XYZ file of C-alpha atoms in Angstrom:
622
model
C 0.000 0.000 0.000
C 1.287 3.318 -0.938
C 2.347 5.504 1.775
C 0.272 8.210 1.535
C -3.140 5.872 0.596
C -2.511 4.340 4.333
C -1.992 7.780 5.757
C -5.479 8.803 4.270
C -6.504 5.700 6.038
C -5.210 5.865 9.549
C -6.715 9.971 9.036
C -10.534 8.918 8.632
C -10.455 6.693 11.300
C -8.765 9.094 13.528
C -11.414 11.833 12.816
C -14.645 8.720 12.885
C -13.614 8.113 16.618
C -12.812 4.701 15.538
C -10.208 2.370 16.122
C -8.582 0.154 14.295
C -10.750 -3.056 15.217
C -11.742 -6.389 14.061
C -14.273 -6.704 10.998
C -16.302 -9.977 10.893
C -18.097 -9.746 6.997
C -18.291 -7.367 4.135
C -20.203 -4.512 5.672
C -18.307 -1.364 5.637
C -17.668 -0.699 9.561
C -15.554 -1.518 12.044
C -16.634 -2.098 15.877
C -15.408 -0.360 18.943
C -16.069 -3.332 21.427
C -15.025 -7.050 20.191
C -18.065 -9.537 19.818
C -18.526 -12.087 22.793
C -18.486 -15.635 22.345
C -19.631 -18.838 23.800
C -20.306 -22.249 23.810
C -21.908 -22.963 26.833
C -23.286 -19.807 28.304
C -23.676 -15.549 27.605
C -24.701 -13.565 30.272
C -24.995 -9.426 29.202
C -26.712 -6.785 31.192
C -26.180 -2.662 32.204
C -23.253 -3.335 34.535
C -20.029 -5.432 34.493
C -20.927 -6.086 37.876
C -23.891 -7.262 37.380
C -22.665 -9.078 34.219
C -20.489 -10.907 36.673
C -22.923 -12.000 39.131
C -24.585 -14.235 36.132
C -21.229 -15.729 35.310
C -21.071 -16.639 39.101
C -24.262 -18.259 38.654
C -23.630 -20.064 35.471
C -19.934 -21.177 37.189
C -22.001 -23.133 39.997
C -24.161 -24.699 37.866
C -27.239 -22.615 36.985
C -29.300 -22.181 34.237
C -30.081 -19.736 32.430
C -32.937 -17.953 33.724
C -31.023 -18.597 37.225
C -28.486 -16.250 35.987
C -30.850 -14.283 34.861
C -32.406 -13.767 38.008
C -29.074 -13.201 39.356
C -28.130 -10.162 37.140
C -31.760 -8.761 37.297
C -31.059 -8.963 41.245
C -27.853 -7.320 41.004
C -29.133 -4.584 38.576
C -31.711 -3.973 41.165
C -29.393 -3.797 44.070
C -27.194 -1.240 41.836
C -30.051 0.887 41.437
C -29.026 0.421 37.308
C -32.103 2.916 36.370
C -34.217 0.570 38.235
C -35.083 -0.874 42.008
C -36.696 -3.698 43.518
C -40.050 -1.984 43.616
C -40.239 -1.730 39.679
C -41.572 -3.936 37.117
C -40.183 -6.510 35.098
C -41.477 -8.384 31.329
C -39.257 -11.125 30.000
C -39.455 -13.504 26.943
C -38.351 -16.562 27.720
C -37.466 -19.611 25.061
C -38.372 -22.792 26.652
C -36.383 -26.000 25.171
C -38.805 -28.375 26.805
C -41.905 -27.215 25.314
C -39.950 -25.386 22.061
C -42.382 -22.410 22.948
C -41.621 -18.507 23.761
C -43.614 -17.737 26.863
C -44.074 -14.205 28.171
C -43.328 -12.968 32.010
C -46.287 -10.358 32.764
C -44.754 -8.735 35.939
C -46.220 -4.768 35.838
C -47.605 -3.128 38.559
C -50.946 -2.289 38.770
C -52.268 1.514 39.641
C -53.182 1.344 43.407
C -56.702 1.638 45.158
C -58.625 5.257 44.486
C -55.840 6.113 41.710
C -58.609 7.191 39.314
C -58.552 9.696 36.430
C -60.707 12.199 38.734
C -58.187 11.647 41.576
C -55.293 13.313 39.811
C -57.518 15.848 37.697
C -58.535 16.743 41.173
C -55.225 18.001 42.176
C -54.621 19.731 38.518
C -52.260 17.064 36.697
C -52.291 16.298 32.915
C -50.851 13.226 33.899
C -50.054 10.990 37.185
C -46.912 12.454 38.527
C -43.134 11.540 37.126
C -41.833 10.400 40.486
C -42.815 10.349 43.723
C -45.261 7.774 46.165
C -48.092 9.091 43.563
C -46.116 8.084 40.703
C -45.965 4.142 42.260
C -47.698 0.682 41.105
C -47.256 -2.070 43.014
C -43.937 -3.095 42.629
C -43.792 -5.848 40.366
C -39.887 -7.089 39.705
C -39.726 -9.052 42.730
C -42.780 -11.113 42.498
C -41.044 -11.523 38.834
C -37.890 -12.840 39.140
C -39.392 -15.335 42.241
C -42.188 -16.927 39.717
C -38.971 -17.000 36.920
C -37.095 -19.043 39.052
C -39.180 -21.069 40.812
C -40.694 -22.335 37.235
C -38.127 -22.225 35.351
C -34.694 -22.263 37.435
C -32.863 -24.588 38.548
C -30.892 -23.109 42.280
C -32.203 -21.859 45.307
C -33.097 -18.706 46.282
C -30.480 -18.155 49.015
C -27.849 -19.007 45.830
C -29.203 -16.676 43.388
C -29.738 -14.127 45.972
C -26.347 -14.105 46.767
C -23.991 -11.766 44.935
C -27.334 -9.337 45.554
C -26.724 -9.624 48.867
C -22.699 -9.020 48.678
C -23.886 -5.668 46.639
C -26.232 -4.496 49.072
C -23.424 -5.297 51.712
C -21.233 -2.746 49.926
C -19.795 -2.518 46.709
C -17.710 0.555 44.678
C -20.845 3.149 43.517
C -19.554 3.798 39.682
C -19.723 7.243 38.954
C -23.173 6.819 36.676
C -25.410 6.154 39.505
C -23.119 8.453 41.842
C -23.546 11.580 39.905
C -27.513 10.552 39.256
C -27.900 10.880 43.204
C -26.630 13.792 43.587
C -27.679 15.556 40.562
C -31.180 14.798 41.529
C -30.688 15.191 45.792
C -33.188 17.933 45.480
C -35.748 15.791 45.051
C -34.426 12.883 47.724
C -34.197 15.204 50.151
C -38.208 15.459 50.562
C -38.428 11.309 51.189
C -37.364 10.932 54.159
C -36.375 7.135 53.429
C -34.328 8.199 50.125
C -32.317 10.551 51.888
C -30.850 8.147 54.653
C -29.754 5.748 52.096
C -28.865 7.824 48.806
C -26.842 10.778 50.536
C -24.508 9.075 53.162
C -23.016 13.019 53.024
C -25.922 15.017 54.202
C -25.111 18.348 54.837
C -21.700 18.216 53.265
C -21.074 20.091 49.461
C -21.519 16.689 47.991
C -24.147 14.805 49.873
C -23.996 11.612 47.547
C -21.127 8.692 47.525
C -18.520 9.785 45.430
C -17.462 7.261 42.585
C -15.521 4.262 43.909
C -17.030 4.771 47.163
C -18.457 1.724 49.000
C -22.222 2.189 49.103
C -24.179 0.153 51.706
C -27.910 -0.304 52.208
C -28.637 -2.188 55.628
C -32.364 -2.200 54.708
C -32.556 -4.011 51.518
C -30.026 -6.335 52.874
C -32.383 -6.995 55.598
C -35.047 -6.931 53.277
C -33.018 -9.786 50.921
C -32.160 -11.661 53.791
C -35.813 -12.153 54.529
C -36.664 -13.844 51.406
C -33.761 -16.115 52.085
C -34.553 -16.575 55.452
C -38.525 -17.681 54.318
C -36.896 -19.945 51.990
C -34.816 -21.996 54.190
C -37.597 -22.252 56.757
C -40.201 -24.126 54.020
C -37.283 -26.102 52.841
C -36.406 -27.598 56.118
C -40.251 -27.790 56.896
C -40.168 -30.284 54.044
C -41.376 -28.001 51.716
C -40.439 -28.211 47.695
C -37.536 -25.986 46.087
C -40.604 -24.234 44.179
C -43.274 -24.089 47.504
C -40.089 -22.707 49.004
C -39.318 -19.707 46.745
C -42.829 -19.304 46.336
C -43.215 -18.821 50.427
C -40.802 -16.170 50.015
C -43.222 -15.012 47.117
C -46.037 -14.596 49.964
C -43.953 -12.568 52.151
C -42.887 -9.764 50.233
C -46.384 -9.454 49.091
C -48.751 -10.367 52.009
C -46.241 -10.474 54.875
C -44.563 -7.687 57.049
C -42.322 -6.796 53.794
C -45.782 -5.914 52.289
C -47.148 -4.244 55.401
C -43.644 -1.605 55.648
C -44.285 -0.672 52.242
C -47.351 -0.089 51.808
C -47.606 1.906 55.536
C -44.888 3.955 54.362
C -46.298 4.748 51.010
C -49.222 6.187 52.406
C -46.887 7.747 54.973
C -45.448 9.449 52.173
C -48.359 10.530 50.603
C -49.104 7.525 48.475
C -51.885 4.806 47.144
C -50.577 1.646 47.593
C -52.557 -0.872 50.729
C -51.946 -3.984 51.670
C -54.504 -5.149 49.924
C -52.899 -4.016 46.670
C -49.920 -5.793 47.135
C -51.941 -8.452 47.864
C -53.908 -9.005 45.353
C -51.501 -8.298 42.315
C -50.023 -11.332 40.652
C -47.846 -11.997 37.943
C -48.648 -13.853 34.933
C -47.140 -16.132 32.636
C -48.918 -14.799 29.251
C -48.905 -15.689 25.483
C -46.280 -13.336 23.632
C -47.526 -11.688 20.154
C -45.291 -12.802 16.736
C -45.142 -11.977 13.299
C -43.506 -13.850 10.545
C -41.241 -11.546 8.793
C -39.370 -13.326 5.985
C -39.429 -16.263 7.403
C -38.477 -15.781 11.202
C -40.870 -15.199 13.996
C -40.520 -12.177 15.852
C -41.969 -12.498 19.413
C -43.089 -9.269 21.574
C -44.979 -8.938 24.991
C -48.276 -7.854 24.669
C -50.054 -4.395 23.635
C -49.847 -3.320 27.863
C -46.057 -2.720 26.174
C -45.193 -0.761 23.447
C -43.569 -4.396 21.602
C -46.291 -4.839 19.193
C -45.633 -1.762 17.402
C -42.399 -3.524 16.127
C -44.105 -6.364 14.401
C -46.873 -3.500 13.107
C -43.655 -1.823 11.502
C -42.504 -5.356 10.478
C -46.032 -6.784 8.704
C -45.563 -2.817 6.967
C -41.781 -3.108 5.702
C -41.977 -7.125 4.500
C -43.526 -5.038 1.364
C -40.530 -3.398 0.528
C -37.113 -4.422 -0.756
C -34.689 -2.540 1.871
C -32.060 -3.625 1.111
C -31.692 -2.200 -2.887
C -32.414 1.028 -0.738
C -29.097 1.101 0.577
C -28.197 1.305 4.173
C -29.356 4.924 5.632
C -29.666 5.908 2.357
C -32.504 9.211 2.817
C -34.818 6.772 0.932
C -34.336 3.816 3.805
C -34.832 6.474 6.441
C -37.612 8.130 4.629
C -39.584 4.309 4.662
C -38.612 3.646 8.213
C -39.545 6.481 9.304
C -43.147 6.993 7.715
C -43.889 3.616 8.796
C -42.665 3.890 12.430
C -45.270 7.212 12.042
C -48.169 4.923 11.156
C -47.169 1.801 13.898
C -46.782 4.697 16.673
C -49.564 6.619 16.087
C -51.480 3.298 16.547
C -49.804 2.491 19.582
C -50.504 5.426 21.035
C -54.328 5.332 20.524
C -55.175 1.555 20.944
C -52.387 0.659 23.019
C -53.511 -0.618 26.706
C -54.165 -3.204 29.637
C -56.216 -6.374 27.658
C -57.566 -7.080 31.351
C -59.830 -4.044 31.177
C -62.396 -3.164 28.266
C -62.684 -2.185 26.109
C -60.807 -4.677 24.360
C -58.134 -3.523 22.068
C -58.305 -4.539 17.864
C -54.716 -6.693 18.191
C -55.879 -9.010 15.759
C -56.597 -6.244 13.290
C -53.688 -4.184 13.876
C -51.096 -7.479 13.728
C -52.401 -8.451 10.520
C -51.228 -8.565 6.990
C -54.143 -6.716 5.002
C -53.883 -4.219 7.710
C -50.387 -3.133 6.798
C -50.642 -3.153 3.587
C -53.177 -0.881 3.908
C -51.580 1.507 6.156
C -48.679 2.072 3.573
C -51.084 3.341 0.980
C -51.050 6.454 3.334
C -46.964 6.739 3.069
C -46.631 10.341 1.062
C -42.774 9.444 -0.880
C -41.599 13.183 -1.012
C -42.522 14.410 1.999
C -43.006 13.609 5.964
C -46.578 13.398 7.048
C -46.762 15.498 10.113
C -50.624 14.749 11.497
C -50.812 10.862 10.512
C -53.734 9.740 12.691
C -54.243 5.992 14.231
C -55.735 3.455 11.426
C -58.824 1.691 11.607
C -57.963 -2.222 11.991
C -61.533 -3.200 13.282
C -62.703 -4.164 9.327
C -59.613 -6.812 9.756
C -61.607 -8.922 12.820
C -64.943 -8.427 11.000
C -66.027 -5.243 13.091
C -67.372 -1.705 12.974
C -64.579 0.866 14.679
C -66.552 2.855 17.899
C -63.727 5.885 17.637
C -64.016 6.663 14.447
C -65.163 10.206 14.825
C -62.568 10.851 17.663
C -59.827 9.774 15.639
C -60.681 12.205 13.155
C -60.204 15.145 15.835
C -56.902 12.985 17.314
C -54.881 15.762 16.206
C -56.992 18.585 17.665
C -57.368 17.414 20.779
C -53.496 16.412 21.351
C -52.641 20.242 20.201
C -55.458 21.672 22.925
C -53.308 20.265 25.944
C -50.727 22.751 24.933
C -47.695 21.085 25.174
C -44.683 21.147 23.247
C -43.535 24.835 24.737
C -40.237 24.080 25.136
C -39.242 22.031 21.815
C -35.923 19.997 21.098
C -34.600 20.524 25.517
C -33.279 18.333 27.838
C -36.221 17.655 29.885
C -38.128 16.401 27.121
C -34.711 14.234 25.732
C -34.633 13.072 29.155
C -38.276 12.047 29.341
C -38.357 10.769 25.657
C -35.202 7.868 26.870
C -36.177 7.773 30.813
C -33.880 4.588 31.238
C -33.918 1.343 32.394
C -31.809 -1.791 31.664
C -31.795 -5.381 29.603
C -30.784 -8.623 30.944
C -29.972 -11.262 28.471
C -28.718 -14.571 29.100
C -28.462 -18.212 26.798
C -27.482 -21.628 27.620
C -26.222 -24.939 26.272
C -29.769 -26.562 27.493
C -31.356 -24.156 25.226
C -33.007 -22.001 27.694
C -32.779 -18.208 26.444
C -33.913 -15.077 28.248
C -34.610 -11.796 27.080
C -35.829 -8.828 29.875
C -36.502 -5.117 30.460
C -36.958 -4.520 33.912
C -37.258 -0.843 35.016
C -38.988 1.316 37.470
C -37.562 2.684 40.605
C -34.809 4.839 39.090
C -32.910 7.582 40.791
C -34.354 9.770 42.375
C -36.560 6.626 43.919
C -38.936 7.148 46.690
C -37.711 4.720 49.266
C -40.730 2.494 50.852
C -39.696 2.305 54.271
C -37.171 0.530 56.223
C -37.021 -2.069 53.430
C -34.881 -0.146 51.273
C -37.148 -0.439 48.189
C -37.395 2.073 45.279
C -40.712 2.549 43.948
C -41.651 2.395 40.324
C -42.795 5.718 39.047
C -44.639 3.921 35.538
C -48.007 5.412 36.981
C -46.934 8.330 34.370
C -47.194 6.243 31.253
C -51.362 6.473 31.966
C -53.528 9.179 30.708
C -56.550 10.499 32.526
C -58.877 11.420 29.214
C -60.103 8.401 26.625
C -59.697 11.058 24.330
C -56.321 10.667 23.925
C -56.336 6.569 24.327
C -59.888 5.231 25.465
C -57.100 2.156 26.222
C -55.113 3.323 28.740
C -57.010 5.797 30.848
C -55.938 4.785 34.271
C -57.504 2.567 36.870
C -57.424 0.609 39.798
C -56.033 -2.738 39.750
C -54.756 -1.919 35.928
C -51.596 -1.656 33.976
C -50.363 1.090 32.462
C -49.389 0.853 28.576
C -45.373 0.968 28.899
C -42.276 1.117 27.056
C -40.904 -1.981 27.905
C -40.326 -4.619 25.256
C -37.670 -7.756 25.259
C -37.919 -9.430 21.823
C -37.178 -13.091 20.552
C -36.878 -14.024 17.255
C -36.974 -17.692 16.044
C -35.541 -18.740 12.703
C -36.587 -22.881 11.674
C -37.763 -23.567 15.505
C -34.938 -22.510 17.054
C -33.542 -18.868 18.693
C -32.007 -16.731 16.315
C -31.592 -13.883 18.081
C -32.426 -12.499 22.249
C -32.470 -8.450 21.863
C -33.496 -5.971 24.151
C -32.699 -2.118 24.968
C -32.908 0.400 27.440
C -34.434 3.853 27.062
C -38.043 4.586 26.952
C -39.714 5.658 23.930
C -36.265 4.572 21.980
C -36.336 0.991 22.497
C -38.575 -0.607 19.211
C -37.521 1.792 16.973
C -34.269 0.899 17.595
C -34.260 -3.030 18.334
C -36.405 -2.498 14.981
C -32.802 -1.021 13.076
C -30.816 -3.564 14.984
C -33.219 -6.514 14.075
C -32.759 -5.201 9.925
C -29.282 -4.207 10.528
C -28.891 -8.376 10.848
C -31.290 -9.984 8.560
C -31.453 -7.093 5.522
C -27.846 -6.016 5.860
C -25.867 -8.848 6.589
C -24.329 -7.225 9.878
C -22.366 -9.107 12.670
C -24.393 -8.936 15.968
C -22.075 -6.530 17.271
C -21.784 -4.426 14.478
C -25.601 -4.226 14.579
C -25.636 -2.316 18.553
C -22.811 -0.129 17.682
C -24.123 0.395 13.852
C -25.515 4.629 13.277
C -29.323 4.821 14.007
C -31.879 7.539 13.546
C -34.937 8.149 15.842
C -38.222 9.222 15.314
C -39.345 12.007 17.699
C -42.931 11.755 16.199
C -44.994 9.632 18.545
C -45.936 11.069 21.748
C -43.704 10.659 24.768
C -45.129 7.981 27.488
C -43.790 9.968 30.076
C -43.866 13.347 31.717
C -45.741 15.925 29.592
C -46.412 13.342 26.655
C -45.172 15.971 24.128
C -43.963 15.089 20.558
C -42.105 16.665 18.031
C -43.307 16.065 14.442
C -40.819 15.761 12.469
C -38.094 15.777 14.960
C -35.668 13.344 13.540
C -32.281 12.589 15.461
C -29.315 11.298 13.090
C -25.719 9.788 14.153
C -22.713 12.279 13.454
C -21.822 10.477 10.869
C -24.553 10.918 8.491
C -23.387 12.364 5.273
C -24.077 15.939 4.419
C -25.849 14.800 1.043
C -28.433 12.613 2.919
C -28.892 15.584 5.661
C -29.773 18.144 2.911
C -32.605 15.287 1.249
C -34.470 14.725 4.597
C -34.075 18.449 5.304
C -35.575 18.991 1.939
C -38.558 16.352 3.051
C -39.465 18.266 6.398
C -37.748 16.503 8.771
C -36.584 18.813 11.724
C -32.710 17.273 11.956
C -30.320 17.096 15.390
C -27.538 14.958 16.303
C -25.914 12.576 18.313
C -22.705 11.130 18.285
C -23.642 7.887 18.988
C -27.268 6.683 18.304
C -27.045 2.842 18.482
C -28.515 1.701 21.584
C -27.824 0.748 24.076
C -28.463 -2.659 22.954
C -27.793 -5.978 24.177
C -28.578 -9.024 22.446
C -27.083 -13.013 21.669
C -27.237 -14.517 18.688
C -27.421 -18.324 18.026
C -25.046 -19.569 15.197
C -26.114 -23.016 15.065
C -23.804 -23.613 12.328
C -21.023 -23.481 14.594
C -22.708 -24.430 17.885
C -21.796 -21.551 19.552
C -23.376 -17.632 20.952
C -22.423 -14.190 19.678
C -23.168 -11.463 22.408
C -23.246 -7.689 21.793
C -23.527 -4.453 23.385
C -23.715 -1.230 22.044
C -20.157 0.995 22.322
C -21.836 3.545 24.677
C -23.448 3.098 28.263
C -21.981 0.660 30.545
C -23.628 -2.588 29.107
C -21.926 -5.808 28.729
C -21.101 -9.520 29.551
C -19.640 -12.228 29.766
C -19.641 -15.540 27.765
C -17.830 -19.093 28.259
């Protein structure tokens, strides 16, 4: 190679940020991070830590979804943009039956959490944080009904590196800097404040980074479930009667009783009865066939259906002679994310409460088809309303004349005064974290738990964070006759694993953090790989675009039509054609993810893990 041609060289990839790195096919990029591989086991999740307590697992002997539960605990514990009073949906691939199954483990709004109650006191919406903001917590009852099913260890085992967490570990400087830039709020729950500012009083009142951060009371609390455990099993009790008696106690015994009595104390719903009477179920996923691999998704009380919408929509279209992010490719994705969102966001809800929502209409076929007719080539559509999928199940549509004011109603809340800021950014990707783990016995687990993020309202002495998804309702059926909140119901959230199965077997286990991000993106990834011929790795760290243009599930609910968020990288000849087509353009450096996901090569016998190049996501693999 000439001299200067390998100077040009080494220059671009100085000024792309990238390294010189390994390249695994034809596809014109290079990755930051090296794949992970595996033949016996993957475990990836938000924290190296956490990543670490799943290899411990696996090491002794556990399954997947044990190790699973272990890194979901350990997450918890690290307060990873999520606590043990949030909520947690997994997919999980069973090799026994050959079937996906579907972990239902959202809160429910609490007793007198109506529409009028929180009109009453002059909210849009229920509240972003605080004891209002609660449903019953939901991840513990979760990971307990996971592994009592479908694990293989004890409790007291899985519980374990947990427990060494909440006995102290080194605070990294992500959750660190969260505490404190948010004491403010901490400061007026009385709870929060003894454990999240050990410094009260001084400059910095959180731990710094590297500082050994202890929590007594969800040690206690942890110790507990162990402690319930042991007791059935030496009563003579079964490993699963066991784990489930540990099940009871959080939820009707004196773990229930603290947190709901300081709830209230607090100025929250929750009651013992609440806690209670919520139980998880074990649910039939949604799928879609898209060229020939099925595509699995929780159900429409989480955004994941929206995905296989936009899937049934782009199986019409040959992406691939579009070129990747060529304005044309982003121009398609992005009208057709516009039709699947504006659905979700008006027939989107809890299928335990009527009225019942059109999922067979909106999942099928003829309905896509039809809703690309609407796609206008040249130009974004601005004020695309929700379809009409009732003719597709054989019935008449009731909202017909409300979706034709949609629009008008949506720009009478006034919202949208501040544009493009930080608080809306921050709403639009309020975080949370994936857990994704894969065995040699076939088992495979995909999850996004959340809820309970810094700043948490503490419940008690039992060092619990509270979920604060009571903001993803809305108190007028105008807006989604779906999802109007409830007693006793889910809200419609963001959170969405996703399988995918190619000839009866796992092809991929994806899943993101980041709110209103997450299926748009795992939708790119998910192409990236099957249209595009990427490496799993190159497919988290590969430049994304998002769509601003569905309204926000949290906060204020605002949108921005048109808003349309590129990767650095995007060439100046593709920015001045989507200019040229309406979109409202800003940028990011990196726009990927994060995403974690495995993917099976059964031609090898062996698992590919990746994790997106920004965040602190990734794992291990043996």
């Amino acid at each position: 190679m000439k001299p200067k041609r390998l100077y040009s060289i080494l220059l671009l990839l100085c000024i792309t940020g990238y390294t010189l790195a390994q390249s695994f096919n034809n596809f014109p990029v290079t990755t930051q991070k090296p794949p992970l591989h595996g033949k016996h086991w993957m475990a990836i999740t938000g924290k190296p830590l956490a990543a670490t307590a799943g290899a411990m697992i696996f090491s002794q002997g556990g399954n997947a979804i044990d190790a699973s539960c272990a890194m979901l605990a350990a997450t918890c514990t690290m307060w990873d943009v999520l606590s043990w009073g949030g909520e947690t949906q997994a997919l999980i691939y069973n090799p026994k039956t050959k079937k996906v199954i579907a972990i239902n483990a959202m809160g429910v709004a609490p007793t007198g959490a109506t529409a009028d109650f929180f009109k009453n006191k002059g909210m849009k919406y229920p509240p972003e944080y605080g004891p209002l903001a609660a449903t019953t917590p939901g991840t513990a009852g979760g990971l307990l009904t996971m592994l009592a099913e479908y694990g293989k260890m004890s409790l007291k085992d899985v519980l374990k590196p947990a427990m060494q967490l909440a006995e102290g570990y080194p605070i990294e400087g992500q959750t660190a800097n969260a505490i404190e830039n948010n004491k403010a709020l901490i400061k007026g729950w009385p709870y929060s404040k003894k454990v999240f500012l050990p410094h009260y009083g001084n400059k910095r009142e959180a731990p710094d980074a590297g500082e050994i951060f202890v929590q007594k009371d969800l040690l206690t609390t942890l110790q507990k479930l162990v402690d319930t455990e042991q007791l059935a099993l030496k009563n003579g009790k079964s490993r699963k009667e066991a784990i489930y008696a540990a099940y009871d106690r959080f939820y009707k015994g004196d773990i229930a009783k603290e947190i709901a009595r300081a709830c209230q104390e607090q100025g929250g719903l929750i009651t013992e009865k609440d806690m209670a009477n919520w139980k998880v179920k074990i649910e039939e996923p949604l799928m879609t066939n898209y060229k020939g691999i099925e595509v699995y998704k929780m159900q429409q009380w989480t955004q994941g259906p929206v995905m296989l919408q936009a899937l049934n929509m782009l199986e019409n279209f040959d992406l691939k002679s579009m070129g990747y992010n060529s304005s044309k490719y982003i121009h398609t994705m992005y009208q057709v994310m516009n039709l699947a969102f504006a659905d979700r966001d008006f027939y989107y809800g809890d299928p335990a409460f009527a009225p019942e929502e059109p999922m067979k209409g909106l999942l099928s076929k003829e309905y896509a088809r039809e809703r690309i007719k609407l796609i206008n080539w040249e130009m974004n559509d601005p004020k695309v309303l929700p379809g009409d999928p009732y003719p597709f199940e054989e019935k008449k549509n009731p909202y017909t004349e409300q979706i034709k004011s949609w629009g008008n109603f949506h720009a009478s809340l006034d919202r949208n005064k501040h544009g493009l800021d930080g608080k809306y950014l921050e709403e639009f990707t309020a975080g949370t974290t994936s857990v994704e783990a894969a065995d040699e016995e076939g088992w495979v687990v995909s999850i996004t738990p959340s809820g309970g993020w810094v700043p948490a309202c503490i419940a008690g002495n039992t060092g619990v964070g509270l979920s604060q998804r009571m903001q993803s309702f809305v108190l007028d059926a105008r807006e989604n006759p779906f999802n109007v909140v409830e007693p006793g119901k889910r809200p419609r959230v963001t959170l969405t694993p996703s399988l995918a199965l190619m000839d009866g077997k796992p092809f991929l286990s994806f899943a993101k953090q980041a709110g209103d991000e997450q299926d748009q993106l795992l939708l790119q990834f998910f192409l990236n790989i099957v249209e595009f011929g990427m490496t799993v790795q190159e497919s988290t760290e590969a430049p994304s675009f998002k769509t601003l243009q569905m309204y926000s599930t949290f906060g204020e609910h605002e949108k921005l039509p048109g808003g349309l968020i590129l990767n650095e990288a995007m060439p100046p000849w593709t920015r001045k054609e989507l200019s040229r087509m309406g979109y409202k353009l800003t940028y990011q450096p990196r726009t990927s993810g994060p995403i974690n996901a495995i993917y099976f090569d059964w031609q090898h016998g062996s698992f590919w893990g990746g994790s997106s190049n920004h965040g602190e996501d990734y794992g291990i693999g043996w």
